[in-house]
């Protein structure tokens, strides 16, 4: 019965991590698909701050890490599952490049974020 519970918890953690990764990828694609050069000044400033927010959220994001261990001591044997959070190692390079382009466009228009 305990192994079934552990399997269910492990499966749920894996599913949550997958949704987290795909959710970030969709938002990044959405931001990169926008044409910043045709935006009004106000919209361009909003877009710049949305880029900053997304870069910050992706770089501070951490995903779950799962570890499984089995050990014994004398006649006793035990096992365990550990879950911890850690950095994903993902950097928002494409978003950083877009932010630089947007900053240059803001400069051309005489706007300061």
Coordinates of N, CA, C and O in Angstrom, one line a residue:
X1 N 0.8 -1.2 0.0 CA 0.0 0.0 0.0 C 0.9 1.3 0.0 O 0.5 2.2 -0.6
X2 N 2.0 1.2 0.7 CA 2.9 2.4 0.8 C 3.5 2.6 -0.5 O 3.7 3.8 -0.9
X3 N 3.9 1.6 -1.3 CA 4.5 1.8 -2.6 C 3.6 2.4 -3.5 O 4.0 3.2 -4.4
X4 N 2.3 2.1 -3.4 CA 1.3 2.7 -4.3 C 1.2 4.2 -4.1 O 1.2 5.0 -5.0
X5 N 1.2 4.6 -2.8 CA 1.1 6.0 -2.4 C 2.4 6.7 -2.9 O 2.3 7.9 -3.5
X6 N 3.5 6.1 -2.8 CA 4.8 6.7 -3.2 C 4.8 6.9 -4.8 O 5.2 7.9 -5.3
X7 N 4.3 5.9 -5.4 CA 4.2 6.0 -6.9 C 3.3 7.1 -7.4 O 3.5 7.8 -8.3
X8 N 2.1 7.2 -6.7 CA 1.2 8.3 -7.0 C 1.8 9.6 -6.8 O 1.7 10.5 -7.6
X9 N 2.4 9.8 -5.7 CA 3.1 11.1 -5.4 C 4.2 11.4 -6.4 O 4.3 12.6 -6.9
X10 N 5.0 10.5 -6.7 CA 6.1 10.7 -7.7 C 5.5 11.0 -9.0 O 6.0 11.9 -9.7
X11 N 4.4 10.3 -9.4 CA 3.8 10.6 -10.7 C 3.2 12.0 -10.8 O 3.4 12.7 -11.8
X12 N 2.6 12.4 -9.7 CA 2.0 13.8 -9.6 C 3.1 14.9 -9.7 O 3.0 15.9 -10.4
X13 N 4.3 14.6 -9.1 CA 5.4 15.6 -9.1 C 6.0 15.7 -10.5 O 6.3 16.8 -11.0
X14 N 6.1 14.6 -11.2 CA 6.6 14.5 -12.6 C 5.6 15.3 -13.5 O 6.1 16.1 -14.3
X15 N 4.4 15.0 -13.4 CA 3.4 15.7 -14.2 C 3.4 17.2 -13.9 O 3.3 18.0 -14.9
X16 N 3.5 17.6 -12.7 CA 3.6 19.1 -12.4 C 4.8 19.7 -13.0 O 4.7 20.8 -13.5
X17 N 5.9 19.0 -13.0 CA 7.2 19.6 -13.6 C 7.0 19.7 -15.1 O 7.5 20.7 -15.6
X18 N 6.4 18.8 -15.7 CA 6.2 18.9 -17.2 C 5.3 20.0 -17.5 O 5.6 20.8 -18.4
X19 N 4.2 20.2 -16.8 CA 3.3 21.4 -17.0 C 4.0 22.7 -16.8 O 3.8 23.6 -17.5
X20 N 4.9 22.7 -15.8 CA 5.6 23.9 -15.5 C 6.5 24.3 -16.6 O 6.6 25.5 -17.0
X21 N 7.2 23.3 -17.2 CA 8.2 23.6 -18.3 C 7.4 24.0 -19.5 O 7.8 25.0 -20.2
X22 N 6.3 23.3 -19.9 CA 5.6 23.7 -21.1 C 4.8 25.0 -20.9 O 4.7 25.8 -21.9
X23 N 4.4 25.4 -19.7 CA 3.8 26.7 -19.4 C 4.7 27.8 -19.7 O 4.4 28.8 -20.3
X24 N 6.0 27.7 -19.3 CA 7.0 28.7 -19.5 C 7.3 28.9 -21.0 O 7.5 29.9 -21.5
X25 N 7.4 27.7 -21.7 CA 7.7 27.8 -23.1 C 6.6 28.5 -23.9 O 6.9 29.2 -24.8
X26 N 5.3 28.3 -23.5 CA 4.2 28.9 -24.2 C 4.3 30.4 -24.0 O 4.1 31.2 -25.0
X27 N 4.5 30.8 -22.8 CA 4.6 32.3 -22.5 C 5.7 32.9 -23.3 O 5.6 34.0 -23.8
X28 N 6.9 32.3 -23.3 CA 8.0 32.8 -24.0 C 7.7 32.9 -25.5 O 8.0 34.0 -26.1
X29 N 7.1 31.9 -26.1 CA 6.8 32.0 -27.5 C 5.8 33.1 -27.8 O 5.9 33.8 -28.8
X30 N 4.8 33.3 -26.9 CA 3.8 34.3 -27.0 C 4.5 35.7 -27.0 O 4.2 36.6 -27.9
X31 N 5.4 35.9 -26.1 CA 6.1 37.2 -26.0 C 7.0 37.5 -27.2 O 7.0 38.6 -27.7
X32 N 7.6 36.4 -27.7 CA 8.5 36.6 -28.8 C 7.8 36.8 -30.1 O 8.3 37.3 -31.1
X33 N 6.5 36.4 -30.2 CA 5.7 36.5 -31.4 C 5.2 37.9 -31.6 O 4.8 38.2 -32.7
X34 N 5.2 38.7 -30.6 CA 4.7 40.1 -30.7 C 5.6 41.0 -31.5 O 6.8 40.9 -31.4
X35 N 5.0 41.8 -32.3 CA 5.8 42.8 -33.1 C 5.9 44.1 -32.4 O 5.1 44.9 -32.5
X36 N 7.1 44.3 -31.7 CA 7.3 45.4 -30.9 C 7.4 46.7 -31.7 O 7.2 47.8 -31.2
X37 N 7.9 46.6 -32.9 CA 8.2 47.8 -33.7 C 6.9 48.5 -34.1 O 6.9 49.7 -34.4
X38 N 5.8 47.8 -34.1 CA 4.5 48.4 -34.5 C 3.7 48.9 -33.3 O 2.6 49.4 -33.5
X39 N 4.2 48.7 -32.1 CA 3.5 49.1 -30.9 C 3.5 50.6 -30.7 O 4.5 51.3 -31.1
X40 N 2.5 51.1 -30.0 CA 2.5 52.5 -29.6 C 3.6 52.6 -28.4 O 4.1 51.6 -27.9
X41 N 3.9 53.8 -28.1 CA 4.9 54.1 -27.0 C 4.5 53.4 -25.7 O 5.3 52.8 -25.0
X42 N 3.2 53.6 -25.3 CA 2.7 53.0 -24.1 C 2.8 51.5 -24.1 O 3.2 50.9 -23.1
X43 N 2.3 50.9 -25.2 CA 2.4 49.5 -25.3 C 3.8 48.9 -25.3 O 4.1 47.9 -24.8
X44 N 4.7 49.7 -25.9 CA 6.1 49.2 -26.0 C 6.7 49.2 -24.6 O 7.4 48.3 -24.2
X45 N 6.4 50.2 -23.8 CA 6.9 50.3 -22.4 C 6.3 49.1 -21.6 O 7.0 48.4 -20.8
X46 N 5.0 48.8 -21.8 CA 4.4 47.7 -21.1 C 5.0 46.4 -21.5 O 5.3 45.5 -20.7
X47 N 5.3 46.2 -22.8 CA 5.9 45.0 -23.3 C 7.3 44.8 -22.7 O 7.7 43.7 -22.3
X48 N 8.1 45.9 -22.6 CA 9.4 45.9 -22.0 C 9.3 45.3 -20.6 O 10.1 44.5 -20.2
X49 N 8.4 45.8 -19.8 CA 8.2 45.4 -18.4 C 7.7 43.9 -18.3 O 8.1 43.2 -17.4
X50 N 6.9 43.5 -19.3 CA 6.4 42.1 -19.3 C 7.6 41.2 -19.6 O 7.7 40.1 -19.0
X51 N 8.5 41.6 -20.5 CA 9.7 40.8 -20.8 C 10.6 40.7 -19.6 O 11.0 39.6 -19.2
X52 N 10.8 41.8 -18.8 CA 11.6 41.8 -17.6 C 10.9 40.8 -16.6 O 11.7 40.0 -16.0
X53 N 9.6 40.9 -16.4 CA 9.0 40.0 -15.5 C 9.1 38.5 -15.8 O 9.4 37.7 -15.0
X54 N 9.0 38.2 -17.1 CA 9.1 36.8 -17.5 C 10.5 36.3 -17.4 O 10.7 35.2 -17.0
X55 N 11.5 37.1 -17.7 CA 12.9 36.7 -17.5 C 13.2 36.5 -16.1 O 13.8 35.4 -15.7
X56 N 12.7 37.3 -15.2 CA 12.9 37.2 -13.8 C 12.2 35.9 -13.3 O 12.8 35.1 -12.5
X57 N 11.0 35.7 -13.7 CA 10.3 34.5 -13.2 C 10.9 33.2 -13.7 O 11.0 32.2 -12.9
X58 N 11.4 33.2 -14.9 CA 12.1 32.0 -15.4 C 13.4 31.7 -14.7 O 13.8 30.5 -14.5
X59 N 14.1 32.7 -14.4 CA 15.4 32.5 -13.8 C 15.4 32.2 -12.3 O 16.3 31.6 -11.8
X60 N 14.3 32.6 -11.7 CA 14.1 32.3 -10.2 C 13.4 31.0 -10.1 O 13.3 30.4 -9.0
X61 N 12.8 30.4 -11.1 CA 12.0 29.2 -11.1 C 12.9 28.0 -10.7 O 14.0 27.9 -11.0
X62 N 12.3 27.2 -9.9 CA 12.9 25.9 -9.5 C 12.0 24.8 -9.8 O 10.8 24.9 -9.6
X63 N 12.5 23.7 -10.2 CA 11.8 22.5 -10.4 C 12.0 21.5 -9.4 O 13.0 21.5 -8.7
X64 N 11.1 20.6 -9.2 CA 11.3 19.5 -8.2 C 12.3 18.5 -8.6 O 12.5 18.2 -9.8
X65 N 13.1 18.0 -7.6 CA 14.1 17.0 -7.9 C 13.7 15.8 -7.0 O 13.4 16.0 -5.8
X66 N 13.7 14.6 -7.5 CA 13.2 13.4 -6.8 C 14.4 12.5 -6.6 O 15.1 12.2 -7.6
X67 N 14.6 12.0 -5.4 CA 15.6 11.0 -5.2 C 15.0 9.7 -4.5 O 14.1 9.8 -3.7
X68 N 15.5 8.6 -4.9 CA 15.0 7.3 -4.3 C 16.2 6.6 -3.7 O 17.2 6.5 -4.2
X69 N 16.0 6.1 -2.4 CA 17.1 5.4 -1.8 C 16.6 4.2 -1.1 O 15.5 4.1 -0.6
X70 N 17.4 3.2 -1.1 CA 17.2 1.9 -0.4 C 18.4 1.6 0.5 O 19.5 1.7 0.0
X71 N 18.2 1.2 1.7 CA 19.3 0.8 2.5 C 18.9 -0.2 3.6 O 17.8 -0.5 3.8
X72 N 20.0 -0.7 4.2 CA 19.7 -1.7 5.2 C 20.6 -1.6 6.4 O 21.7 -1.0 6.2
X73 N 20.2 -2.0 7.5 CA 21.0 -2.0 8.7 C 20.7 -3.3 9.5 O 19.5 -3.4 10.0
X74 N 21.6 -4.2 9.5 CA 21.3 -5.5 10.2 C 20.3 -6.2 9.4 O 20.4 -6.4 8.2
X75 N 19.2 -6.6 10.2 CA 18.1 -7.4 9.5 C 17.0 -6.4 9.0 O 16.1 -6.9 8.4
X76 N 17.2 -5.1 9.2 CA 16.2 -4.2 8.7 C 16.5 -3.6 7.4 O 17.7 -3.2 7.2
X77 N 15.6 -3.5 6.6 CA 15.7 -2.8 5.3 C 14.7 -1.7 5.1 O 13.6 -1.8 5.6
X78 N 15.1 -0.6 4.6 CA 14.2 0.5 4.4 C 14.4 1.2 3.1 O 15.5 1.0 2.4
X79 N 13.5 2.0 2.7 CA 13.6 2.7 1.5 C 12.9 4.1 1.7 O 12.2 4.3 2.6
X80 N 13.2 5.0 0.8 CA 12.6 6.3 0.9 C 12.6 7.1 -0.4 O 13.4 6.7 -1.3
X81 N 11.8 8.0 -0.5 CA 11.7 8.9 -1.6 C 11.8 10.3 -1.1 O 11.2 10.7 -0.1
X82 N 12.8 11.1 -1.6 CA 13.0 12.5 -1.2 C 12.7 13.4 -2.3 O 12.9 13.1 -3.5
X83 N 12.1 14.5 -2.0 CA 11.8 15.6 -3.0 C 12.3 16.9 -2.5 O 12.2 17.3 -1.4
X84 N 13.0 17.5 -3.4 CA 13.6 18.9 -3.1 C 13.4 19.7 -4.3 O 13.2 19.3 -5.5
X85 N 13.6 21.0 -4.1 CA 13.5 21.9 -5.3 C 14.9 22.4 -5.6 O 15.7 22.6 -4.7
X86 N 15.1 22.7 -6.9 CA 16.4 23.2 -7.3 C 16.3 24.0 -8.5 O 15.2 24.0 -9.2
X87 N 17.3 24.6 -8.9 CA 17.3 25.5 -10.1 C 17.1 24.6 -11.4 O 17.6 23.5 -11.4
X88 N 16.4 25.1 -12.3 CA 16.2 24.4 -13.6 C 17.4 24.5 -14.5 O 17.5 23.7 -15.4
X89 N 18.2 25.5 -14.3 CA 19.4 25.7 -15.2 C 19.0 26.3 -16.5 O 19.8 26.5 -17.4
X90 N 17.7 26.8 -16.6 CA 17.2 27.5 -17.8 C 17.5 28.9 -17.7 O 17.3 29.6 -16.7
X91 N 18.1 29.5 -18.7 CA 18.2 31.0 -18.8 C 17.4 31.5 -20.0 O 17.3 30.8 -21.0
X92 N 16.9 32.6 -19.8 CA 16.0 33.2 -20.8 C 16.7 34.0 -21.9 O 16.6 35.2 -22.0
X93 N 17.6 33.3 -22.6 CA 18.5 34.0 -23.6 C 17.7 34.7 -24.7 O 18.0 35.8 -25.1
X94 N 16.7 34.0 -25.2 CA 15.9 34.6 -26.3 C 15.2 35.8 -25.8 O 15.1 36.8 -26.5
X95 N 14.6 35.7 -24.6 CA 13.9 36.9 -24.0 C 14.9 38.0 -23.8 O 14.6 39.2 -23.9
X96 N 16.1 37.7 -23.3 CA 17.1 38.7 -23.1 C 17.5 39.5 -24.4 O 17.6 40.7 -24.4
X97 N 17.6 38.7 -25.5 CA 17.9 39.3 -26.8 C 16.7 40.2 -27.2 O 17.0 41.3 -27.7
X98 N 15.5 39.8 -27.0 CA 14.4 40.6 -27.4 C 14.3 41.9 -26.5 O 14.0 43.0 -27.0
X99 N 14.7 41.7 -25.2 CA 14.7 42.9 -24.3 C 15.7 43.9 -24.8 O 15.4 45.1 -24.8
X100 N 16.8 43.5 -25.3 CA 17.8 44.4 -25.8 C 17.3 45.1 -27.0 O 17.4 46.4 -27.2
X101 N 16.6 44.4 -27.9 CA 16.0 45.0 -29.1 C 15.0 46.0 -28.7 O 14.9 47.1 -29.3
X102 N 14.1 45.7 -27.8 CA 13.1 46.6 -27.3 C 13.7 47.9 -26.7 O 13.3 49.0 -26.9
X103 N 14.8 47.7 -25.9 CA 15.4 48.8 -25.3 C 16.0 49.7 -26.3 O 15.9 51.0 -26.2
X104 N 16.5 49.2 -27.4 CA 17.1 50.0 -28.5 C 15.9 50.8 -29.2 O 16.1 52.0 -29.5
X105 N 14.8 50.1 -29.4 CA 13.6 50.8 -29.9 C 13.1 51.9 -29.0 O 12.8 53.0 -29.5
X106 N 13.1 51.7 -27.7 CA 12.7 52.7 -26.8 C 13.7 53.9 -26.9 O 13.2 55.1 -26.9
X107 N 14.9 53.6 -27.0 CA 15.9 54.7 -27.1 C 15.7 55.5 -28.4 O 15.8 56.8 -28.4
X108 N 15.4 54.8 -29.5 CA 15.2 55.5 -30.8 C 14.0 56.5 -30.6 O 14.0 57.5 -31.2
X109 N 13.0 56.1 -29.8 CA 11.8 56.9 -29.7 C 11.9 57.9 -28.6 O 11.0 58.7 -28.3
X110 N 13.1 57.9 -27.9 CA 13.3 58.9 -26.8 C 12.6 58.5 -25.5 O 12.3 59.4 -24.7
X111 N 12.3 57.2 -25.3 CA 11.6 56.8 -24.1 C 12.6 56.1 -23.2 O 13.6 55.4 -23.6
X112 N 12.4 56.3 -21.9 CA 13.3 55.7 -20.9 C 12.4 54.8 -20.0 O 11.5 55.3 -19.4
X113 N 12.8 53.5 -19.9 CA 11.9 52.6 -19.1 C 12.2 52.8 -17.6 O 13.2 53.3 -17.2

